[in-house]
PDB file of C-alpha atoms in Angstrom:
ATOM      1  CA  GLN A   1    -103.889  -7.316  71.061  1.00 74.00           C
ATOM      2  CA  HIS A   2    -103.433  -9.598  74.074  1.00 79.00           C
ATOM      3  CA  ALA A   3    -105.722 -12.273  72.617  1.00 78.00           C
ATOM      4  CA  GLU A   4    -103.810 -12.525  69.328  1.00 81.00           C
ATOM      5  CA  PRO A   5    -101.611 -15.472  70.410  1.00 85.00           C
ATOM      6  CA  TYR A   6    -104.683 -17.552  71.254  1.00 87.00           C
ATOM      7  CA  ALA A   7    -106.854 -19.443  68.782  1.00 86.00           C
ATOM      8  CA  ILE A   8    -110.298 -18.265  69.878  1.00 84.00           C
ATOM      9  CA  ASP A   9    -113.513 -18.525  67.915  1.00 85.00           C
ATOM     10  CA  ILE A  10    -116.767 -17.050  69.186  1.00 86.00           C
ATOM     11  CA  THR A  11    -119.980 -18.515  67.852  1.00 90.00           C
ATOM     12  CA  VAL A  12    -123.285 -16.774  68.551  1.00 94.00           C
ATOM     13  CA  ARG A  13    -125.845 -19.474  69.378  1.00 95.00           C
ATOM     14  CA  ASP A  14    -129.306 -18.090  68.604  1.00 97.00           C
ATOM     15  CA  ASP A  15    -130.541 -21.684  68.555  1.00 98.00           C
ATOM     16  CA  LEU A  16    -130.153 -22.099  72.330  1.00 98.00           C
ATOM     17  CA  SER A  17    -132.162 -20.953  75.340  1.00 98.00           C
ATOM     18  CA  LEU A  18    -130.891 -20.695  78.905  1.00 97.00           C
ATOM     19  CA  ILE A  19    -132.886 -21.486  82.019  1.00 97.00           C
ATOM     20  CA  ALA A  20    -131.346 -20.829  85.441  1.00 95.00           C
ATOM     21  CA  VAL A  21    -132.590 -22.877  88.386  1.00 95.00           C
ATOM     22  CA  GLN A  22    -131.430 -21.618  91.794  1.00 92.00           C
ATOM     23  CA  GLY A  23    -132.388 -22.024  95.438  1.00 89.00           C
ATOM     24  CA  PRO A  24    -133.367 -24.692  97.943  1.00 87.00           C
ATOM     25  CA  ASN A  25    -133.736 -28.080  96.250  1.00 93.00           C
ATOM     26  CA  ALA A  26    -133.215 -26.498  92.816  1.00 94.00           C
ATOM     27  CA  GLN A  27    -130.735 -29.130  91.712  1.00 95.00           C
ATOM     28  CA  GLU A  28    -132.977 -31.953  92.871  1.00 95.00           C
ATOM     29  CA  LYS A  29    -136.010 -30.472  91.094  1.00 96.00           C
ATOM     30  CA  ALA A  30    -134.062 -29.937  87.881  1.00 97.00           C
ATOM     31  CA  ALA A  31    -132.619 -33.445  88.056  1.00 96.00           C
ATOM     32  CA  THR A  32    -136.138 -34.887  87.840  1.00 97.00           C
ATOM     33  CA  LEU A  33    -136.171 -33.589  84.245  1.00 98.00           C
ATOM     34  CA  PHE A  34    -132.769 -35.027  83.331  1.00 98.00           C
ATOM     35  CA  THR A  35    -132.083 -38.365  81.700  1.00 97.00           C
ATOM     36  CA  ASP A  36    -130.081 -40.917  83.678  1.00 97.00           C
ATOM     37  CA  GLN A  37    -127.022 -39.948  81.617  1.00 97.00           C
ATOM     38  CA  GLN A  38    -127.524 -36.250  82.445  1.00 98.00           C
ATOM     39  CA  ARG A  39    -128.012 -36.971  86.169  1.00 97.00           C
ATOM     40  CA  HIS A  40    -124.813 -39.012  86.165  1.00 97.00           C
ATOM     41  CA  ALA A  41    -122.942 -36.236  84.302  1.00 97.00           C
ATOM     42  CA  VAL A  42    -123.742 -33.605  86.963  1.00 97.00           C
ATOM     43  CA  GLU A  43    -123.298 -35.864  89.975  1.00 95.00           C
ATOM     44  CA  GLY A  44    -120.820 -34.193  92.345  1.00 93.00           C
ATOM     45  CA  MET A  45    -120.171 -31.292  89.976  1.00 94.00           C
ATOM     46  CA  LYS A  46    -118.398 -28.451  91.780  1.00 92.00           C
ATOM     47  CA  PRO A  47    -119.232 -24.739  91.431  1.00 89.00           C
ATOM     48  CA  PHE A  48    -118.108 -23.028  88.219  1.00 90.00           C
ATOM     49  CA  PHE A  49    -118.104 -26.204  86.139  1.00 96.00           C
ATOM     50  CA  GLY A  50    -120.201 -27.271  83.192  1.00 97.00           C
ATOM     51  CA  VAL A  51    -120.837 -30.371  81.147  1.00 98.00           C
ATOM     52  CA  GLN A  52    -122.466 -31.203  77.831  1.00 98.00           C
ATOM     53  CA  ALA A  53    -124.933 -33.987  78.581  1.00 97.00           C
ATOM     54  CA  GLY A  54    -127.021 -35.026  75.608  1.00 96.00           C
ATOM     55  CA  ASP A  55    -128.790 -31.973  74.215  1.00 97.00           C
ATOM     56  CA  LEU A  56    -128.305 -29.997  77.449  1.00 98.00           C
ATOM     57  CA  PHE A  57    -125.299 -28.009  78.614  1.00 98.00           C
ATOM     58  CA  ILE A  58    -125.571 -27.968  82.406  1.00 98.00           C
ATOM     59  CA  ALA A  59    -123.401 -25.613  84.463  1.00 98.00           C
ATOM     60  CA  THR A  60    -122.977 -24.659  88.100  1.00 96.00           C
ATOM     61  CA  THR A  61    -122.108 -21.039  87.406  1.00 92.00           C
ATOM     62  CA  GLY A  62    -124.995 -19.461  89.305  1.00 87.00           C
ATOM     63  CA  TYR A  63    -125.116 -15.857  90.312  1.00 83.00           C
ATOM     64  CA  THR A  64    -127.194 -16.067  93.475  1.00 88.00           C
ATOM     65  CA  GLY A  65    -125.025 -17.752  96.071  1.00 86.00           C
ATOM     66  CA  GLU A  66    -127.503 -20.648  96.022  1.00 89.00           C
ATOM     67  CA  ALA A  67    -126.962 -24.142  94.665  1.00 91.00           C
ATOM     68  CA  GLY A  68    -128.422 -24.592  91.216  1.00 94.00           C
ATOM     69  CA  TYR A  69    -127.882 -25.073  87.524  1.00 97.00           C
ATOM     70  CA  GLU A  70    -127.787 -22.957  84.398  1.00 97.00           C
ATOM     71  CA  ILE A  71    -129.134 -25.147  81.633  1.00 98.00           C
ATOM     72  CA  ALA A  72    -128.665 -24.359  77.949  1.00 98.00           C
ATOM     73  CA  MET A  73    -130.912 -26.262  75.568  1.00 99.00           C
ATOM     74  CA  PRO A  74    -132.284 -26.125  72.033  1.00 99.00           C
ATOM     75  CA  ASN A  75    -134.883 -23.356  71.732  1.00 99.00           C
ATOM     76  CA  GLU A  76    -137.617 -25.802  70.788  1.00 99.00           C
ATOM     77  CA  LYS A  77    -137.152 -27.667  74.086  1.00 98.00           C
ATOM     78  CA  ALA A  78    -137.179 -24.616  76.406  1.00 99.00           C
ATOM     79  CA  ALA A  79    -140.926 -24.013  76.825  1.00 99.00           C
ATOM     80  CA  ASP A  80    -141.661 -27.648  77.708  1.00 98.00           C
ATOM     81  CA  PHE A  81    -138.650 -27.775  80.030  1.00 98.00           C
ATOM     82  CA  TRP A  82    -139.858 -24.581  81.762  1.00 98.00           C
ATOM     83  CA  ARG A  83    -143.383 -25.942  82.241  1.00 98.00           C
ATOM     84  CA  ALA A  84    -142.054 -29.235  83.588  1.00 98.00           C
ATOM     85  CA  LEU A  85    -139.752 -27.390  85.965  1.00 97.00           C
ATOM     86  CA  VAL A  86    -142.666 -25.369  87.360  1.00 97.00           C
ATOM     87  CA  GLU A  87    -144.700 -28.586  87.687  1.00 97.00           C
ATOM     88  CA  ALA A  88    -141.754 -30.081  89.622  1.00 95.00           C
ATOM     89  CA  GLY A  89    -142.050 -27.239  92.144  1.00 94.00           C
ATOM     90  CA  GLY A  90    -139.828 -24.559  90.647  1.00 93.00           C
ATOM     91  CA  LYS A  91    -140.998 -21.032  91.383  1.00 93.00           C
ATOM     92  CA  PRO A  92    -140.366 -18.382  88.704  1.00 94.00           C
ATOM     93  CA  CYS A  93    -138.651 -15.158  89.713  1.00 91.00           C
ATOM     94  CA  GLY A  94    -137.099 -12.225  87.904  1.00 87.00           C
ATOM     95  CA  LEU A  95    -133.877 -10.251  87.859  1.00 86.00           C
ATOM     96  CA  GLY A  96    -134.906  -8.217  90.919  1.00 89.00           C
ATOM     97  CA  ALA A  97    -134.896 -11.378  93.041  1.00 89.00           C
ATOM     98  CA  ARG A  98    -131.625 -12.481  91.467  1.00 86.00           C
ATOM     99  CA  ASP A  99    -130.067  -9.102  92.291  1.00 89.00           C
ATOM    100  CA  THR A 100    -131.165  -9.355  95.925  1.00 91.00           C
ATOM    101  CA  LEU A 101    -129.671 -12.834  96.234  1.00 90.00           C
ATOM    102  CA  ARG A 102    -126.399 -11.907  94.547  1.00 88.00           C
ATOM    103  CA  LEU A 103    -126.015  -8.845  96.801  1.00 89.00           C
ATOM    104  CA  GLU A 104    -126.675 -10.958  99.895  1.00 89.00           C
ATOM    105  CA  ALA A 105    -124.071 -13.440  98.647  1.00 87.00           C
ATOM    106  CA  GLY A 106    -121.540 -10.656  97.984  1.00 85.00           C
ATOM    107  CA  MET A 107    -121.471 -11.279  94.238  1.00 86.00           C
ATOM    108  CA  ASN A 108    -120.692  -8.190  92.178  1.00 88.00           C
ATOM    109  CA  LEU A 109    -122.344  -7.165  88.929  1.00 87.00           C
ATOM    110  CA  TYR A 110    -120.116  -5.611  86.296  1.00 88.00           C
ATOM    111  CA  GLY A 111    -121.219  -2.030  85.721  1.00 90.00           C
ATOM    112  CA  GLN A 112    -122.726  -1.812  89.205  1.00 87.00           C
ATOM    113  CA  GLU A 113    -120.291  -2.754  91.969  1.00 88.00           C
ATOM    114  CA  MET A 114    -117.310  -3.121  89.652  1.00 90.00           C
ATOM    115  CA  ASP A 115    -115.994  -2.001  86.270  1.00 92.00           C
ATOM    116  CA  GLU A 116    -112.650  -1.506  84.512  1.00 90.00           C
ATOM    117  CA  GLY A 117    -111.805   1.321  86.941  1.00 91.00           C
ATOM    118  CA  ILE A 118    -112.157  -0.799  90.102  1.00 92.00           C
ATOM    119  CA  SER A 119    -109.547  -3.432  90.851  1.00 91.00           C
ATOM    120  CA  PRO A 120    -110.644  -6.945  91.797  1.00 91.00           C
ATOM    121  CA  LEU A 121    -109.189  -6.389  95.269  1.00 92.00           C
ATOM    122  CA  ALA A 122    -111.169  -3.187  95.829  1.00 91.00           C
ATOM    123  CA  ALA A 123    -114.302  -4.989  94.615  1.00 90.00           C
ATOM    124  CA  ASN A 124    -113.736  -7.839  97.114  1.00 87.00           C
ATOM    125  CA  MET A 125    -113.075 -10.206  94.212  1.00 86.00           C
ATOM    126  CA  GLY A 126    -109.527 -11.199  95.110  1.00 89.00           C
ATOM    127  CA  TRP A 127    -110.651 -14.828  95.199  1.00 86.00           C
ATOM    128  CA  THR A 128    -110.952 -14.691  91.395  1.00 88.00           C
ATOM    129  CA  ILE A 129    -107.241 -13.947  90.898  1.00 92.00           C
ATOM    130  CA  ALA A 130    -105.015 -16.923  90.051  1.00 93.00           C
ATOM    131  CA  TRP A 131    -101.924 -15.877  92.040  1.00 94.00           C
ATOM    132  CA  GLU A 132    -100.283 -19.309  91.738  1.00 94.00           C
ATOM    133  CA  PRO A 133     -97.834 -20.277  90.537  1.00 95.00           C
ATOM    134  CA  ALA A 134     -95.902 -17.315  91.907  1.00 92.00           C
ATOM    135  CA  ASP A 135     -94.139 -16.762  88.575  1.00 93.00           C
ATOM    136  CA  ARG A 136     -97.445 -16.634  86.650  1.00 93.00           C
ATOM    137  CA  ASP A 137     -97.435 -13.366  84.746  1.00 91.00           C
ATOM    138  CA  PHE A 138    -100.604 -11.509  83.826  1.00 92.00           C
ATOM    139  CA  ILE A 139    -101.538  -7.943  82.944  1.00 91.00           C
ATOM    140  CA  GLY A 140    -101.838  -5.885  86.116  1.00 93.00           C
ATOM    141  CA  ARG A 141    -100.167  -8.388  88.438  1.00 95.00           C
ATOM    142  CA  GLU A 142     -97.554  -5.924  89.701  1.00 95.00           C
ATOM    143  CA  ALA A 143    -100.192  -3.272  90.486  1.00 94.00           C
ATOM    144  CA  LEU A 144    -102.409  -5.839  92.236  1.00 95.00           C
ATOM    145  CA  GLU A 145     -99.502  -7.146  94.304  1.00 95.00           C
ATOM    146  CA  MET A 146     -98.741  -3.587  95.454  1.00 94.00           C
ATOM    147  CA  GLN A 147    -102.411  -3.110  96.348  1.00 94.00           C
ATOM    148  CA  ARG A 148    -102.459  -6.400  98.232  1.00 92.00           C
ATOM    149  CA  GLU A 149     -99.328  -5.459 100.196  1.00 92.00           C
ATOM    150  CA  LYS A 150    -100.941  -2.155 101.221  1.00 91.00           C
ATOM    151  CA  GLY A 151    -104.106  -3.962 102.302  1.00 83.00           C
ATOM    152  CA  HIS A 152    -106.452  -2.484  99.715  1.00 69.00           C
TER     153      HIS A 152
END
């Protein structure tokens, strides 16, 4: 009901694959596979941003606390990109390693450290709340402000 005023379309993209590259020198290693235009597009990109650059969508939305990219690409390009990334020095790892890194970085996983019954403040996610401007209204603001005042 709260989304009704917004014009939102969701498109499932079965034609895309996603490869996440995280850790020391991850961005530099990935950049060796980018075109000049793609390297220029991500230059200086801050965390939690993304850009469409040619046939790649490159984002800095990692879930490890490390610098890196999440790269969406056409399915037919993914296997070659993966092989080239490994040849460039990338080391494959699984979700267990990702979970260790995210825990060390204090990044919560929905359904584990947080869910709809745990407020963002209790989950140490207060940094995700857009408190400004002060008159910005959102669902739950009053309850969160009371929690914040009580130090929870």
